[in-house]
PDB file of C-alpha atoms and ligand atoms in Angstrom:
ATOM      1  CA  MET A  15     -14.569  14.739  11.989  1.00 49.00           C
ATOM      2  CA  LEU A  16     -10.810  14.330  12.037  1.00 62.00           C
ATOM      3  CA  ARG A  17      -9.612  13.412   8.576  1.00 77.00           C
ATOM      4  CA  ARG A  18      -7.663  10.210   8.791  1.00 95.00           C
ATOM      5  CA  ILE A  19      -7.129   9.641   5.074  1.00 97.00           C
ATOM      6  CA  GLU A  20      -4.910  12.107   3.252  1.00 97.00           C
ATOM      7  CA  ILE A  21      -3.802  12.278  -0.362  1.00 98.00           C
ATOM      8  CA  VAL A  22      -0.225  13.093  -1.325  1.00 98.00           C
ATOM      9  CA  THR A  23       1.300  13.334  -4.790  1.00 98.00           C
ATOM     10  CA  ASP A  24       4.838  12.043  -4.428  1.00 98.00           C
ATOM     11  CA  ASP A  25       7.366   9.286  -4.885  1.00 98.00           C
ATOM     12  CA  ILE A  26       6.537   6.979  -1.980  1.00 99.00           C
ATOM     13  CA  THR A  27      10.236   6.286  -1.314  1.00 99.00           C
ATOM     14  CA  ARG A  28      10.625   9.904  -0.141  1.00 98.00           C
ATOM     15  CA  LEU A  29       8.013   9.746   2.605  1.00 98.00           C
ATOM     16  CA  ALA A  30       9.249   9.855   6.212  1.00 98.00           C
ATOM     17  CA  VAL A  31       6.405   7.856   7.742  1.00 98.00           C
ATOM     18  CA  ASP A  32       6.261   4.851  10.062  1.00 98.00           C
ATOM     19  CA  ALA A  33       5.566   2.493   7.172  1.00 99.00           C
ATOM     20  CA  ILE A  34       5.269   2.602   3.413  1.00 99.00           C
ATOM     21  CA  VAL A  35       3.465  -0.191   1.609  1.00 99.00           C
ATOM     22  CA  ASN A  36       5.101  -1.961  -1.320  1.00 99.00           C
ATOM     23  CA  ALA A  37       3.061  -3.367  -4.235  1.00 99.00           C
ATOM     24  CA  ALA A  38       5.151  -6.524  -4.447  1.00 99.00           C
ATOM     25  CA  ASN A  39       4.768  -9.898  -6.160  1.00 98.00           C
ATOM     26  CA  GLU A  40       4.466 -13.301  -4.495  1.00 98.00           C
ATOM     27  CA  SER A  41       8.225 -13.910  -4.560  1.00 98.00           C
ATOM     28  CA  LEU A  42       8.983 -10.739  -2.550  1.00 98.00           C
ATOM     29  CA  LEU A  43      12.263 -10.645  -4.456  1.00 98.00           C
ATOM     30  CA  GLY A  44      11.732  -7.293  -6.155  1.00 96.00           C
ATOM     31  CA  GLY A  45      10.521  -6.226  -9.589  1.00 97.00           C
ATOM     32  CA  GLY A  46       9.671  -3.069 -11.520  1.00 98.00           C
ATOM     33  CA  GLY A  47       7.394  -0.143 -10.686  1.00 98.00           C
ATOM     34  CA  VAL A  48       7.103   0.940  -7.077  1.00 98.00           C
ATOM     35  CA  ASP A  49       8.684  -2.346  -5.940  1.00 98.00           C
ATOM     36  CA  GLY A  50      11.866  -1.614  -7.895  1.00 98.00           C
ATOM     37  CA  ALA A  51      11.968   1.966  -6.627  1.00 98.00           C
ATOM     38  CA  ILE A  52      11.586   0.845  -2.998  1.00 99.00           C
ATOM     39  CA  HIS A  53      14.355  -1.760  -3.271  1.00 98.00           C
ATOM     40  CA  ARG A  54      16.693   0.711  -4.980  1.00 98.00           C
ATOM     41  CA  ALA A  55      16.129   3.336  -2.298  1.00 98.00           C
ATOM     42  CA  ALA A  56      16.273   0.943   0.662  1.00 98.00           C
ATOM     43  CA  GLY A  57      19.478  -0.788  -0.442  1.00 98.00           C
ATOM     44  CA  PRO A  58      20.493  -4.481  -0.595  1.00 98.00           C
ATOM     45  CA  LYS A  59      19.658  -5.316   3.019  1.00 98.00           C
ATOM     46  CA  LEU A  60      15.972  -5.104   2.172  1.00 98.00           C
ATOM     47  CA  LEU A  61      16.302  -7.896  -0.393  1.00 98.00           C
ATOM     48  CA  GLU A  62      18.230  -9.955   2.131  1.00 98.00           C
ATOM     49  CA  GLU A  63      15.418  -9.663   4.684  1.00 98.00           C
ATOM     50  CA  CYS A  64      12.778 -10.354   2.010  1.00 98.00           C
ATOM     51  CA  ARG A  65      14.589 -13.496   0.897  1.00 98.00           C
ATOM     52  CA  ALA A  66      14.269 -14.911   4.405  1.00 98.00           C
ATOM     53  CA  LEU A  67      10.480 -14.405   4.347  1.00 98.00           C
ATOM     54  CA  GLY A  68       9.952 -17.064   1.672  1.00 98.00           C
ATOM     55  CA  GLY A  69       7.329 -15.199  -0.364  1.00 98.00           C
ATOM     56  CA  CYS A  70       3.812 -13.933   0.283  1.00 98.00           C
ATOM     57  CA  PRO A  71       0.505 -15.157  -1.221  1.00 98.00           C
ATOM     58  CA  THR A  72      -1.736 -12.699  -3.080  1.00 99.00           C
ATOM     59  CA  GLY A  73      -3.920 -10.739  -0.654  1.00 99.00           C
ATOM     60  CA  GLU A  74      -1.502 -11.143   2.263  1.00 99.00           C
ATOM     61  CA  ALA A  75       1.233  -8.878   3.669  1.00 99.00           C
ATOM     62  CA  ARG A  76       4.640  -9.061   5.384  1.00 99.00           C
ATOM     63  CA  ILE A  77       6.668  -6.410   7.213  1.00 99.00           C
ATOM     64  CA  THR A  78      10.380  -5.577   7.112  1.00 98.00           C
ATOM     65  CA  ASN A  79      12.716  -2.781   8.143  1.00 98.00           C
ATOM     66  CA  GLY A  80      13.032   0.263   5.906  1.00 98.00           C
ATOM     67  CA  TYR A  81      16.855   0.338   5.919  1.00 99.00           C
ATOM     68  CA  ARG A  82      18.021   3.413   3.941  1.00 98.00           C
ATOM     69  CA  LEU A  83      14.482   4.664   3.368  1.00 99.00           C
ATOM     70  CA  PRO A  84      13.178   7.554   5.433  1.00 98.00           C
ATOM     71  CA  ALA A  85      10.298   5.211   6.377  1.00 98.00           C
ATOM     72  CA  ARG A  86      10.874   2.972   9.414  1.00 98.00           C
ATOM     73  CA  HIS A  87       9.169  -0.090   7.927  1.00 98.00           C
ATOM     74  CA  VAL A  88       8.124  -1.493   4.578  1.00 99.00           C
ATOM     75  CA  ILE A  89       4.906  -3.488   4.477  1.00 99.00           C
ATOM     76  CA  HIS A  90       5.034  -5.728   1.431  1.00 99.00           C
ATOM     77  CA  THR A  91       1.696  -6.775   0.058  1.00 99.00           C
ATOM     78  CA  VAL A  92       0.672  -8.574  -3.116  1.00 99.00           C
ATOM     79  CA  GLY A  93      -2.338  -7.271  -4.992  1.00 99.00           C
ATOM     80  CA  PRO A  94      -4.198  -9.326  -7.603  1.00 99.00           C
ATOM     81  CA  VAL A  95      -3.476  -9.355 -11.317  1.00 98.00           C
ATOM     82  CA  TRP A  96      -6.574  -7.960 -13.110  1.00 98.00           C
ATOM     83  CA  ARG A  97      -8.275 -10.752 -15.073  1.00 98.00           C
ATOM     84  CA  GLY A  98     -11.465  -8.951 -16.035  1.00 98.00           C
ATOM     85  CA  GLY A  99     -12.982  -8.578 -12.578  1.00 98.00           C
ATOM     86  CA  THR A 100     -14.606 -11.959 -12.068  1.00 97.00           C
ATOM     87  CA  ALA A 101     -11.630 -13.800 -10.560  1.00 98.00           C
ATOM     88  CA  GLY A 102     -11.982 -12.445  -7.018  1.00 98.00           C
ATOM     89  CA  GLU A 103      -9.854  -9.380  -7.757  1.00 98.00           C
ATOM     90  CA  GLU A 104     -11.809  -6.991  -5.520  1.00 98.00           C
ATOM     91  CA  ARG A 105     -11.799  -9.376  -2.559  1.00 98.00           C
ATOM     92  CA  LEU A 106      -8.036  -9.878  -2.942  1.00 99.00           C
ATOM     93  CA  LEU A 107      -7.296  -6.167  -3.332  1.00 99.00           C
ATOM     94  CA  ARG A 108      -9.341  -5.338  -0.226  1.00 98.00           C
ATOM     95  CA  SER A 109      -7.542  -8.102   1.632  1.00 99.00           C
ATOM     96  CA  ALA A 110      -4.145  -6.663   0.615  1.00 99.00           C
ATOM     97  CA  TYR A 111      -5.141  -3.284   2.094  1.00 99.00           C
ATOM     98  CA  ARG A 112      -6.670  -4.807   5.230  1.00 98.00           C
ATOM     99  CA  GLN A 113      -3.751  -7.116   5.994  1.00 98.00           C
ATOM    100  CA  SER A 114      -1.293  -4.255   5.477  1.00 99.00           C
ATOM    101  CA  LEU A 115      -3.283  -2.131   7.917  1.00 98.00           C
ATOM    102  CA  MET A 116      -3.352  -4.972  10.456  1.00 98.00           C
ATOM    103  CA  LEU A 117       0.453  -5.150  10.336  1.00 98.00           C
ATOM    104  CA  ALA A 118       0.652  -1.379  10.725  1.00 98.00           C
ATOM    105  CA  THR A 119      -1.540  -1.627  13.827  1.00 98.00           C
ATOM    106  CA  SER A 120       0.428  -4.472  15.387  1.00 98.00           C
ATOM    107  CA  HIS A 121       3.695  -2.560  14.824  1.00 98.00           C
ATOM    108  CA  ARG A 122       2.230   0.598  16.335  1.00 98.00           C
ATOM    109  CA  CYS A 123       2.519   2.657  13.161  1.00 98.00           C
ATOM    110  CA  GLU A 124       0.888   6.060  13.456  1.00 97.00           C
ATOM    111  CA  THR A 125       1.186   6.903   9.772  1.00 98.00           C
ATOM    112  CA  VAL A 126       1.241   4.514   6.825  1.00 98.00           C
ATOM    113  CA  ALA A 127       1.408   5.343   3.114  1.00 98.00           C
ATOM    114  CA  PHE A 128      -0.059   3.216   0.301  1.00 99.00           C
ATOM    115  CA  PRO A 129       0.726   3.314  -3.421  1.00 99.00           C
ATOM    116  CA  ALA A 130      -2.135   2.459  -5.789  1.00 99.00           C
ATOM    117  CA  ILE A 131      -1.700  -1.305  -5.434  1.00 99.00           C
ATOM    118  CA  SER A 132      -2.274  -3.422  -8.597  1.00 99.00           C
ATOM    119  CA  THR A 133      -2.911  -0.405 -10.852  1.00 98.00           C
ATOM    120  CA  GLY A 134       0.385  -0.545 -12.765  1.00 98.00           C
ATOM    121  CA  VAL A 135       1.804  -3.773 -14.183  1.00 98.00           C
ATOM    122  CA  TYR A 136      -1.085  -5.771 -12.672  1.00 98.00           C
ATOM    123  CA  GLY A 137      -3.639  -3.819 -14.729  1.00 98.00           C
ATOM    124  CA  TYR A 138      -6.408  -3.192 -12.165  1.00 98.00           C
ATOM    125  CA  PRO A 139      -8.582  -0.298 -13.462  1.00 98.00           C
ATOM    126  CA  LYS A 140      -7.704   2.777 -11.417  1.00 98.00           C
ATOM    127  CA  PRO A 141     -11.244   3.975 -10.561  1.00 98.00           C
ATOM    128  CA  GLN A 142     -12.317   0.556  -9.258  1.00 98.00           C
ATOM    129  CA  ALA A 143      -9.053   0.154  -7.360  1.00 98.00           C
ATOM    130  CA  ALA A 144      -9.438   3.590  -5.734  1.00 98.00           C
ATOM    131  CA  GLN A 145     -13.009   2.767  -4.710  1.00 98.00           C
ATOM    132  CA  ALA A 146     -12.007  -0.542  -3.112  1.00 98.00           C
ATOM    133  CA  ALA A 147      -8.981   1.039  -1.389  1.00 98.00           C
ATOM    134  CA  VAL A 148     -10.902   3.968   0.104  1.00 98.00           C
ATOM    135  CA  SER A 149     -13.833   1.883   1.295  1.00 96.00           C
ATOM    136  CA  GLU A 150     -11.610  -0.794   2.855  1.00 98.00           C
ATOM    137  CA  ILE A 151      -9.394   1.776   4.608  1.00 98.00           C
ATOM    138  CA  LEU A 152     -12.408   3.689   5.951  1.00 97.00           C
ATOM    139  CA  ALA A 153     -13.948   0.464   7.264  1.00 96.00           C
ATOM    140  CA  TYR A 154     -10.709  -0.462   8.988  1.00 97.00           C
ATOM    141  CA  LEU A 155     -10.143   2.967  10.535  1.00 97.00           C
ATOM    142  CA  GLY A 156     -13.689   2.855  11.855  1.00 95.00           C
ATOM    143  CA  CYS A 157     -12.652   0.185  14.346  1.00 93.00           C
ATOM    144  CA  ALA A 158      -8.914   0.766  14.897  1.00 96.00           C
ATOM    145  CA  GLU A 159      -7.050   3.556  16.688  1.00 96.00           C
ATOM    146  CA  LEU A 160      -3.805   2.912  14.827  1.00 97.00           C
ATOM    147  CA  PRO A 161      -2.749   3.845  12.244  1.00 98.00           C
ATOM    148  CA  ARG A 162      -3.940   7.342  13.025  1.00 97.00           C
ATOM    149  CA  THR A 163      -3.378   8.572   9.467  1.00 98.00           C
ATOM    150  CA  VAL A 164      -3.343   6.736   6.146  1.00 98.00           C
ATOM    151  CA  LEU A 165      -1.715   8.469   3.199  1.00 98.00           C
ATOM    152  CA  LEU A 166      -2.853   7.592  -0.297  1.00 98.00           C
ATOM    153  CA  CYS A 167       0.292   8.223  -2.305  1.00 98.00           C
ATOM    154  CA  ALA A 168      -0.517   9.151  -5.907  1.00 98.00           C
ATOM    155  CA  PHE A 169       2.382   9.067  -8.343  1.00 98.00           C
ATOM    156  CA  ASP A 170       0.716  11.406 -10.835  1.00 98.00           C
ATOM    157  CA  GLU A 171      -1.803  14.222 -10.845  1.00 98.00           C
ATOM    158  CA  ALA A 172      -4.555  12.127 -12.505  1.00 98.00           C
ATOM    159  CA  THR A 173      -4.444   9.658  -9.629  1.00 98.00           C
ATOM    160  CA  THR A 174      -4.547  12.522  -7.118  1.00 98.00           C
ATOM    161  CA  VAL A 175      -7.743  13.835  -8.723  1.00 98.00           C
ATOM    162  CA  LEU A 176      -9.223  10.343  -8.806  1.00 98.00           C
ATOM    163  CA  TYR A 177      -8.518   9.825  -5.095  1.00 98.00           C
ATOM    164  CA  ARG A 178     -10.006  13.217  -4.266  1.00 98.00           C
ATOM    165  CA  GLU A 179     -13.210  12.382  -6.133  1.00 98.00           C
ATOM    166  CA  THR A 180     -13.403   8.894  -4.646  1.00 98.00           C
ATOM    167  CA  LEU A 181     -12.970  10.184  -1.097  1.00 97.00           C
ATOM    168  CA  LYS A 182     -15.635  12.819  -1.657  1.00 95.00           C
ATOM    169  CA  ASN A 183     -18.113  10.213  -2.882  1.00 93.00           C
ATOM    170  CA  THR A 184     -17.436   7.491  -0.287  1.00 88.00           C
ATOM    171  CA  GLY A 185     -18.446   7.115   3.323  1.00 66.00           C
TER     172      GLY A 185
HETATM  173  N1  AR6 B   4       5.859   6.016  -5.689  1.00 61.72           N
HETATM  174  C1  AR6 B   4       4.500   5.923  -5.657  1.00 61.72           C
HETATM  175  N2  AR6 B   4       3.791   5.264  -6.584  1.00 61.72           N
HETATM  176  C2  AR6 B   4       4.478   4.669  -7.587  1.00 61.72           C
HETATM  177  C3  AR6 B   4       5.884   4.714  -7.695  1.00 61.72           C
HETATM  178  C4  AR6 B   4       6.584   5.434  -6.685  1.00 61.72           C
HETATM  179  N3  AR6 B   4       7.921   5.534  -6.684  1.00 61.72           N
HETATM  180  N4  AR6 B   4       6.262   4.015  -8.804  1.00 61.72           N
HETATM  181  C5  AR6 B   4       5.134   3.563  -9.381  1.00 61.72           C
HETATM  182  N5  AR6 B   4       4.051   3.955  -8.653  1.00 61.72           N
HETATM  183  P1  AR6 B   4       3.167  -1.148  -9.984  1.00 61.72           P
HETATM  184  P2  AR6 B   4       1.342  -3.401  -9.407  1.00 61.72           P
HETATM  185  C6  AR6 B   4       2.615   3.673  -8.895  1.00 61.72           C
HETATM  186  O1  AR6 B   4       3.304  -1.590 -11.394  1.00 61.72           O
HETATM  187  O2  AR6 B   4       0.416  -2.980 -10.483  1.00 61.72           O
HETATM  188  C7  AR6 B   4       6.245  -5.008  -9.826  1.00 61.72           C
HETATM  189  O3  AR6 B   4       7.130  -5.480 -10.812  1.00 61.72           O
HETATM  190  C8  AR6 B   4       2.211   3.393 -10.320  1.00 61.72           C
HETATM  191  O4  AR6 B   4       1.933   4.598 -11.000  1.00 61.72           O
HETATM  192  O5  AR6 B   4       4.388  -0.717  -9.263  1.00 61.72           O
HETATM  193  O6  AR6 B   4       0.777  -3.780  -8.068  1.00 61.72           O
HETATM  194  C9  AR6 B   4       6.065  -6.008  -8.687  1.00 61.72           C
HETATM  195  O7  AR6 B   4       7.256  -6.738  -8.411  1.00 61.72           O
HETATM  196  C10 AR6 B   4       0.952   2.551 -10.134  1.00 61.72           C
HETATM  197  O8  AR6 B   4      -0.196   3.387 -10.038  1.00 61.72           O
HETATM  198  O9  AR6 B   4       2.495  -2.331  -9.070  1.00 61.72           O
HETATM  199  C11 AR6 B   4       4.976  -6.896  -9.207  1.00 61.72           C
HETATM  200  O10 AR6 B   4       5.492  -7.901 -10.058  1.00 61.72           O
HETATM  201  C12 AR6 B   4       1.150   1.878  -8.778  1.00 61.72           C
HETATM  202  O11 AR6 B   4       2.318   2.484  -8.204  1.00 61.72           O
HETATM  203  C13 AR6 B   4       4.104  -5.967 -10.004  1.00 61.72           C
HETATM  204  O12 AR6 B   4       4.960  -4.892 -10.410  1.00 61.72           O
HETATM  205  C14 AR6 B   4       1.340   0.391  -8.827  1.00 61.72           C
HETATM  206  O13 AR6 B   4       2.083   0.014  -9.974  1.00 61.72           O
HETATM  207  C15 AR6 B   4       3.001  -5.378  -9.171  1.00 61.72           C
HETATM  208  O14 AR6 B   4       2.156  -4.627  -9.989  1.00 61.72           O
END
């Protein structure tokens, strides 16, 4: 079967794809981590467009231009803050992936790259987050033609290995 999920170890701001996903917060006005890196690389026009969106609830997603990024679009999504696992975190994380993919489809994106949403400042345990991400993406790709390829962008080697193992053991 054609492999539609690929793993890359990179800084997501360097990827020349149709859309990169940003792990944002509900304000959509920037922050640290991957959010800060994306805003720095895209330039001030990204913040201007985000300001006009008026925020984004947890589990939802919004799309903007990529401005100075090599990526054409940025899909901003808000993952859950980890509160121990019994506050609907998995449902919200899956929703963040699914809604991002739906935007990618409606904007005809062939390739979209995801960072490990919620696994930094928001404290979601990486193995559980990888499991939810892979299973939600596979379910979505099972009934959508676009995006053709989803890149899981790992920022470090440990996350790359984790994604590899998770992909091997899922589906
Ligand atoms: N490219 C790819 N992955 C990255 C990069 C990068 N340039 N930088 C960090 N990561 P985080 P969250 C990985 O904290 O947990 C922000 O302040 C990082 O190793 O960026 O969803 C927002 O404004 C980690 O695995 O996002 C929110 O307030 C993953 O990206 C809050 O943080 C996510 O870490 C969101 O927290």
